[in-house]
Amino acid sequence: MTLHEGEIPVDETLVRSLLQAQCRQWADLPLSHAGAGTDNTMYRLGDDLLVRLPRTAEKGRAVRKEQEWLPRLAPLLSYPIPEPVHAGTPTGAFPLAWSVHRWIDGYEVGPDTVQDWALLGADLAAFVRDLHEIDLMGAVRTDALSWYRGGALGPCDRWISGCFDDCRATVGTELDVDVLEQLWRAALALPEPSGPHVWLHGDLKPTNLLVREGRLHAVIDFGWLSVGFPDAEHSTLWDLPPRARQAYRDALNLDDATWNRARAWAIAAGVSGISYYRDAFPAFVAECLARLRAVGADAAGRRAGAP
């Protein structure tokens, strides 16, 4: 499945060739496809390793960033994060950086793996608090550590407005796009964030959270690791049930302005995801639709005075 222009095809033969050339100690281990997201394709290697290959040159920059910063962040966090054990170098067949990580056992967050959603929300808040309190160690918001979600909402308005129009044309019967745009515009009128920059995971959606026995166990996929304002970090809470969302907000004591800007980032990610992937990645579009429906339901409940 090709999602982006300039995407580099990857299959088991290619991965095996990279291992033979650069990691001969692992080259004969069993290899199986372990999934693919919007940015990377993954292969499980033996029982204990994961090969991670970026889809495009832009995503390759994120791989190098993970290789540099994850080993420095991991000792300062109370939950496991990916551990790079090999920094793959470009070849003629695959001209991008790639990685081998330690495999982390766990289950994706979902109704079959989580029973106490409030507890999960509190666990996630604890991870976010830890991450945001880590010293920047000289890192600044530039180059690979600068991502739009760590900035202000205003600079995104022009292209997000176009995404609202796309959504009206494609999924307007499934969503109240007008209400979502009203929420977006209300957030644009709020004061911009003014606190210090912090470390940001950038994409704390359920597929990047691993649980064991219903509790958060690990956080994976730091491809969007960046430095910036924390508002958008909270946006993926609309991917979780209301009890998780409220417990998270309570644990971090987030004020209304921060929460409403976070909700606007959830809207932006949802409508832009639908606009970009509507023909190429139906499963991802479904995730975006679910997020936007949750935003709409949450806003309607608050207008009606629901707790």
Short mmCIF file of C-alpha atoms in Angstrom, two decimals:
data_model
loop_
_atom_site.label_atom_id
_atom_site.label_comp_id
_atom_site.label_asym_id
_atom_site.label_seq_id
_atom_site.Cartn_x
_atom_site.Cartn_y
_atom_site.Cartn_z
CA MET A 1 0.00 0.00 0.00
CA THR A 2 1.60 3.27 -1.16
CA LEU A 3 0.62 6.40 0.79
CA HIS A 4 3.11 9.10 -0.25
CA GLU A 5 4.89 10.38 -3.33
CA GLY A 6 8.46 9.16 -3.43
CA GLU A 7 7.73 6.15 -1.25
CA ILE A 8 10.36 3.41 -1.32
CA PRO A 9 8.95 -0.12 -1.69
CA VAL A 10 9.90 -2.52 1.09
CA ASP A 11 9.46 -6.29 1.29
CA GLU A 12 10.95 -9.18 3.21
CA THR A 13 13.65 -9.76 0.59
CA LEU A 14 14.88 -6.20 0.92
CA VAL A 15 14.88 -6.34 4.71
CA ARG A 16 16.77 -9.62 4.68
CA SER A 17 19.38 -8.09 2.35
CA LEU A 18 19.89 -5.14 4.72
CA LEU A 19 20.39 -7.52 7.61
CA GLN A 20 22.84 -9.65 5.64
CA ALA A 21 24.88 -6.56 4.78
CA GLN A 22 24.84 -4.78 8.15
CA CYS A 23 23.63 -7.14 10.90
CA ARG A 24 24.88 -10.59 10.03
CA GLN A 25 24.43 -11.73 13.62
CA TRP A 26 20.64 -11.43 13.11
CA ALA A 27 20.40 -12.20 9.40
CA ASP A 28 19.12 -15.76 9.83
CA LEU A 29 16.50 -15.03 12.48
CA PRO A 30 12.82 -15.47 11.54
CA LEU A 31 11.39 -12.36 9.88
CA SER A 32 7.72 -11.44 9.59
CA HIS A 33 5.75 -8.34 8.67
CA ALA A 34 4.64 -6.56 11.85
CA GLY A 35 2.52 -3.79 10.42
CA ALA A 36 2.84 -0.41 8.74
CA GLY A 37 1.75 3.08 9.71
CA THR A 38 1.70 6.33 7.81
CA ASP A 39 5.45 6.81 8.32
CA ASN A 40 7.16 3.43 8.73
CA THR A 41 6.98 -0.25 7.84
CA MET A 42 7.90 -2.76 10.56
CA TYR A 43 9.18 -6.32 10.56
CA ARG A 44 9.55 -8.50 13.63
CA LEU A 45 12.98 -10.11 13.78
CA GLY A 46 13.19 -13.22 15.91
CA ASP A 47 11.53 -12.95 19.31
CA ASP A 48 13.29 -9.86 20.61
CA LEU A 49 13.82 -7.37 17.78
CA LEU A 50 11.90 -5.06 15.43
CA VAL A 51 13.14 -3.65 12.12
CA ARG A 52 11.78 -0.17 11.41
CA LEU A 53 12.03 1.29 7.89
CA PRO A 54 10.80 4.75 6.89
CA ARG A 55 8.50 5.11 3.89
CA THR A 56 10.08 8.29 2.47
CA ALA A 57 13.20 10.44 2.78
CA GLU A 58 11.33 12.85 5.07
CA LYS A 59 10.45 9.99 7.41
CA GLY A 60 14.08 8.90 7.34
CA ARG A 61 14.98 12.09 9.21
CA ALA A 62 12.69 10.94 12.01
CA VAL A 63 14.52 7.60 12.24
CA ARG A 64 17.83 9.36 12.78
CA LYS A 65 16.20 11.57 15.40
CA GLU A 66 14.95 8.51 17.29
CA GLN A 67 18.42 6.98 17.15
CA GLU A 68 19.93 10.12 18.65
CA TRP A 69 17.43 11.00 21.36
CA LEU A 70 15.64 7.87 22.55
CA PRO A 71 18.70 6.48 24.39
CA ARG A 72 18.99 9.83 26.21
CA LEU A 73 15.30 10.06 27.13
CA ALA A 74 14.71 6.43 28.16
CA PRO A 75 16.55 6.51 31.52
CA LEU A 76 14.49 9.56 32.55
CA LEU A 77 11.07 8.01 31.93
CA SER A 78 9.09 5.68 34.15
CA TYR A 79 7.64 3.70 31.22
CA PRO A 80 9.61 1.78 28.58
CA ILE A 81 10.13 3.37 25.18
CA PRO A 82 11.79 1.92 22.06
CA GLU A 83 15.47 1.05 22.37
CA PRO A 84 17.47 1.32 19.13
CA VAL A 85 20.13 -1.38 18.99
CA HIS A 86 21.30 -0.83 15.42
CA ALA A 87 21.42 2.34 13.34
CA GLY A 88 21.04 1.13 9.77
CA THR A 89 22.82 3.08 7.05
CA PRO A 90 21.56 3.77 3.52
CA THR A 91 22.30 1.35 0.69
CA GLY A 92 21.71 1.33 -3.04
CA ALA A 93 18.55 -0.71 -2.54
CA PHE A 94 17.28 1.35 0.40
CA PRO A 95 18.79 4.86 0.40
CA LEU A 96 17.53 5.90 3.86
CA ALA A 97 18.47 5.44 7.50
CA TRP A 98 16.66 2.57 9.22
CA SER A 99 16.71 0.99 12.67
CA VAL A 100 16.55 -2.20 14.64
CA HIS A 101 14.82 -1.80 18.03
CA ARG A 102 14.24 -4.11 20.96
CA TRP A 103 10.81 -5.71 20.70
CA ILE A 104 8.42 -4.57 23.46
CA ASP A 105 5.70 -7.04 24.38
CA GLY A 106 2.26 -5.59 24.99
CA TYR A 107 -1.18 -5.04 23.53
CA GLU A 108 -2.59 -2.01 21.77
CA VAL A 109 -5.03 0.03 23.80
CA GLY A 110 -8.63 -0.96 23.09
CA PRO A 111 -11.86 -2.23 24.63
CA ASP A 112 -10.48 -5.78 24.72
CA THR A 113 -7.30 -4.82 26.57
CA VAL A 114 -8.41 -2.06 28.96
CA GLN A 115 -11.08 -2.40 31.63
CA ASP A 116 -10.50 0.71 33.76
CA TRP A 117 -10.31 3.66 31.39
CA ALA A 118 -9.86 6.21 34.15
CA LEU A 119 -6.79 4.34 35.34
CA LEU A 120 -5.37 4.30 31.83
CA GLY A 121 -5.95 8.05 31.52
CA ALA A 122 -4.08 8.63 34.77
CA ASP A 123 -1.22 6.37 33.60
CA LEU A 124 -0.92 8.29 30.34
CA ALA A 125 -0.92 11.58 32.22
CA ALA A 126 1.95 10.31 34.36
CA PHE A 127 3.97 9.48 31.24
CA VAL A 128 3.25 12.89 29.70
CA ARG A 129 4.17 14.69 32.93
CA ASP A 130 7.48 12.84 33.08
CA LEU A 131 8.29 13.54 29.44
CA HIS A 132 7.40 17.22 29.64
CA GLU A 133 9.53 17.70 32.77
CA ILE A 134 12.72 16.31 31.20
CA ASP A 135 15.41 18.92 30.61
CA LEU A 136 15.78 19.76 26.94
CA MET A 137 19.51 18.91 27.09
CA GLY A 138 20.29 21.66 24.63
CA ALA A 139 17.57 20.64 22.15
CA VAL A 140 15.71 23.50 20.46
CA ARG A 141 12.70 23.76 18.20
CA THR A 142 14.45 23.56 14.87
CA ASP A 143 15.04 21.12 12.00
CA ALA A 144 13.87 17.58 12.88
CA LEU A 145 12.73 18.67 16.36
CA SER A 146 10.31 21.25 14.98
CA TRP A 147 6.82 20.04 14.06
CA TYR A 148 3.72 22.09 13.40
CA ARG A 149 1.81 20.54 16.31
CA GLY A 150 4.26 22.04 18.79
CA GLY A 151 3.54 25.57 17.65
CA ALA A 152 0.53 27.88 17.59
CA LEU A 153 -2.74 27.13 15.82
CA GLY A 154 -2.82 30.29 13.69
CA PRO A 155 -0.17 29.39 11.10
CA CYS A 156 -2.13 26.22 10.26
CA ASP A 157 -5.45 27.94 9.62
CA ARG A 158 -5.11 28.35 5.87
CA TRP A 159 -4.46 24.72 5.04
CA ILE A 160 -6.77 23.37 7.74
CA SER A 161 -9.57 25.51 6.28
CA GLY A 162 -9.01 23.73 2.98
CA CYS A 163 -9.27 20.40 4.80
CA PHE A 164 -12.66 21.39 6.22
CA ASP A 165 -13.81 22.01 2.64
CA ASP A 166 -12.48 18.60 1.58
CA CYS A 167 -14.33 16.95 4.45
CA ARG A 168 -17.59 18.64 3.54
CA ALA A 169 -17.24 17.24 0.03
CA THR A 170 -16.23 13.72 1.04
CA VAL A 171 -17.60 12.86 4.50
CA GLY A 172 -20.04 15.71 5.11
CA THR A 173 -22.92 13.29 5.55
CA GLU A 174 -21.03 11.48 8.34
CA LEU A 175 -19.85 14.51 10.34
CA ASP A 176 -21.14 17.93 11.33
CA VAL A 177 -18.20 19.70 9.74
CA ASP A 178 -19.67 23.14 10.49
CA VAL A 179 -19.61 22.50 14.24
CA LEU A 180 -16.03 21.23 14.05
CA GLU A 181 -14.96 24.34 12.17
CA GLN A 182 -16.70 26.55 14.73
CA LEU A 183 -14.72 24.85 17.50
CA TRP A 184 -11.53 25.33 15.50
CA ARG A 185 -12.20 29.03 14.99
CA ALA A 186 -13.11 29.54 18.64
CA ALA A 187 -9.72 28.10 19.58
CA LEU A 188 -7.96 30.40 17.12
CA ALA A 189 -9.39 33.34 19.09
CA LEU A 190 -7.81 32.14 22.34
CA PRO A 191 -4.49 33.52 23.57
CA GLU A 192 -1.56 31.62 22.12
CA PRO A 193 0.35 29.29 24.48
CA SER A 194 3.05 31.11 26.40
CA GLY A 195 4.72 28.51 28.61
CA PRO A 196 8.16 27.01 28.10
CA HIS A 197 8.90 24.54 25.34
CA VAL A 198 8.98 20.88 26.38
CA TRP A 199 9.74 17.49 24.90
CA LEU A 200 6.74 16.18 22.91
CA HIS A 201 6.00 12.64 21.81
CA GLY A 202 3.74 14.12 19.16
CA ASP A 203 1.36 11.24 18.44
CA LEU A 204 0.03 9.53 21.57
CA LYS A 205 -2.80 7.73 19.80
CA PRO A 206 -3.94 4.29 21.01
CA THR A 207 -1.85 2.36 18.48
CA ASN A 208 1.28 3.91 20.02
CA LEU A 209 0.36 2.86 23.57
CA LEU A 210 1.02 -0.67 24.79
CA VAL A 211 -0.74 -2.13 27.81
CA ARG A 212 -0.33 -5.17 30.03
CA GLU A 213 -3.11 -6.31 32.34
CA GLY A 214 -5.04 -3.18 31.46
CA ARG A 215 -2.32 -0.73 32.59
CA LEU A 216 -0.08 1.38 30.41
CA HIS A 217 3.16 -0.53 29.90
CA ALA A 218 5.10 1.27 27.16
CA VAL A 219 4.91 4.11 24.65
CA ILE A 220 6.22 3.51 21.14
CA ASP A 221 6.78 5.33 17.83
CA PHE A 222 8.64 8.55 18.57
CA GLY A 223 8.85 9.54 14.91
CA TRP A 224 7.21 12.87 15.72
CA LEU A 225 9.41 13.58 18.73
CA SER A 226 9.80 17.33 18.88
CA VAL A 227 10.22 20.38 21.08
CA GLY A 228 7.44 22.90 21.50
CA PHE A 229 4.28 23.93 23.33
CA PRO A 230 2.42 21.00 24.93
CA ASP A 231 -1.16 21.73 23.80
CA ALA A 232 -1.25 19.32 20.85
CA GLU A 233 0.21 16.53 22.99
CA HIS A 234 -3.21 16.25 24.63
CA SER A 235 -5.15 16.08 21.35
CA THR A 236 -5.18 12.28 21.04
CA LEU A 237 -7.26 11.99 24.23
CA TRP A 238 -10.31 12.24 21.96
CA ASP A 239 -9.25 8.83 20.65
CA LEU A 240 -10.00 7.41 24.11
CA PRO A 241 -13.29 7.07 26.00
CA PRO A 242 -14.55 10.01 28.07
CA ARG A 243 -13.50 8.48 31.40
CA ALA A 244 -9.88 8.23 30.25
CA ARG A 245 -10.00 11.74 28.86
CA GLN A 246 -11.36 13.25 32.08
CA ALA A 247 -8.94 11.35 34.32
CA TYR A 248 -6.03 12.54 32.16
CA ARG A 249 -7.18 16.14 32.28
CA ASP A 250 -7.73 16.02 36.04
CA ALA A 251 -4.32 14.45 36.67
CA LEU A 252 -2.55 17.20 34.72
CA ASN A 253 -4.88 19.95 35.96
CA LEU A 254 -5.29 21.40 32.45
CA ASP A 255 -7.10 24.71 32.22
CA ASP A 256 -9.92 25.45 29.77
CA ALA A 257 -7.78 27.38 27.28
CA THR A 258 -5.19 24.60 27.06
CA TRP A 259 -7.92 21.96 26.73
CA ASN A 260 -9.75 23.87 24.01
CA ARG A 261 -6.54 24.37 22.04
CA ALA A 262 -5.85 20.64 22.44
CA ARG A 263 -9.33 19.89 21.09
CA ALA A 264 -8.62 22.15 18.13
CA TRP A 265 -5.45 20.17 17.42
CA ALA A 266 -7.54 16.98 17.54
CA ILE A 267 -9.84 18.52 14.94
CA ALA A 268 -6.91 19.62 12.78
CA ALA A 269 -5.32 16.17 12.84
CA GLY A 270 -8.66 14.55 12.01
CA VAL A 271 -9.71 16.71 9.09
CA SER A 272 -6.21 16.82 7.60
CA GLY A 273 -5.93 13.04 7.90
CA ILE A 274 -9.20 12.56 6.05
CA SER A 275 -8.19 15.05 3.38
CA TYR A 276 -4.77 13.48 2.75
CA TYR A 277 -5.53 9.76 3.15
CA ARG A 278 -9.18 9.49 2.03
CA ASP A 279 -8.33 7.39 -1.03
CA ALA A 280 -5.10 5.71 0.09
CA PHE A 281 -5.64 4.57 3.69
CA PRO A 282 -9.27 3.80 4.62
CA ALA A 283 -8.38 2.41 8.06
CA PHE A 284 -6.63 5.64 9.01
CA VAL A 285 -9.55 7.69 7.70
CA ALA A 286 -11.82 5.61 9.95
CA GLU A 287 -9.63 6.53 12.94
CA CYS A 288 -9.91 10.21 12.02
CA LEU A 289 -13.69 9.96 11.68
CA ALA A 290 -13.96 8.32 15.10
CA ARG A 291 -11.84 11.06 16.66
CA LEU A 292 -13.93 13.82 15.11
CA ARG A 293 -17.18 12.17 16.16
CA ALA A 294 -15.83 12.01 19.72
CA VAL A 295 -14.94 15.70 19.59
CA GLY A 296 -18.45 16.55 18.39
CA ALA A 297 -20.13 14.38 21.03
CA ASP A 298 -17.94 15.81 23.78
CA ALA A 299 -18.73 19.38 22.74
CA ALA A 300 -22.45 18.63 22.53
CA GLY A 301 -22.37 17.06 25.99
CA ARG A 302 -20.66 20.08 27.48
CA ARG A 303 -23.18 22.44 25.89
CA ALA A 304 -25.95 20.33 27.39
CA GLY A 305 -24.30 20.46 30.81
CA ALA A 306 -23.27 16.80 30.93
CA PRO A 307 -20.62 16.01 33.56
#
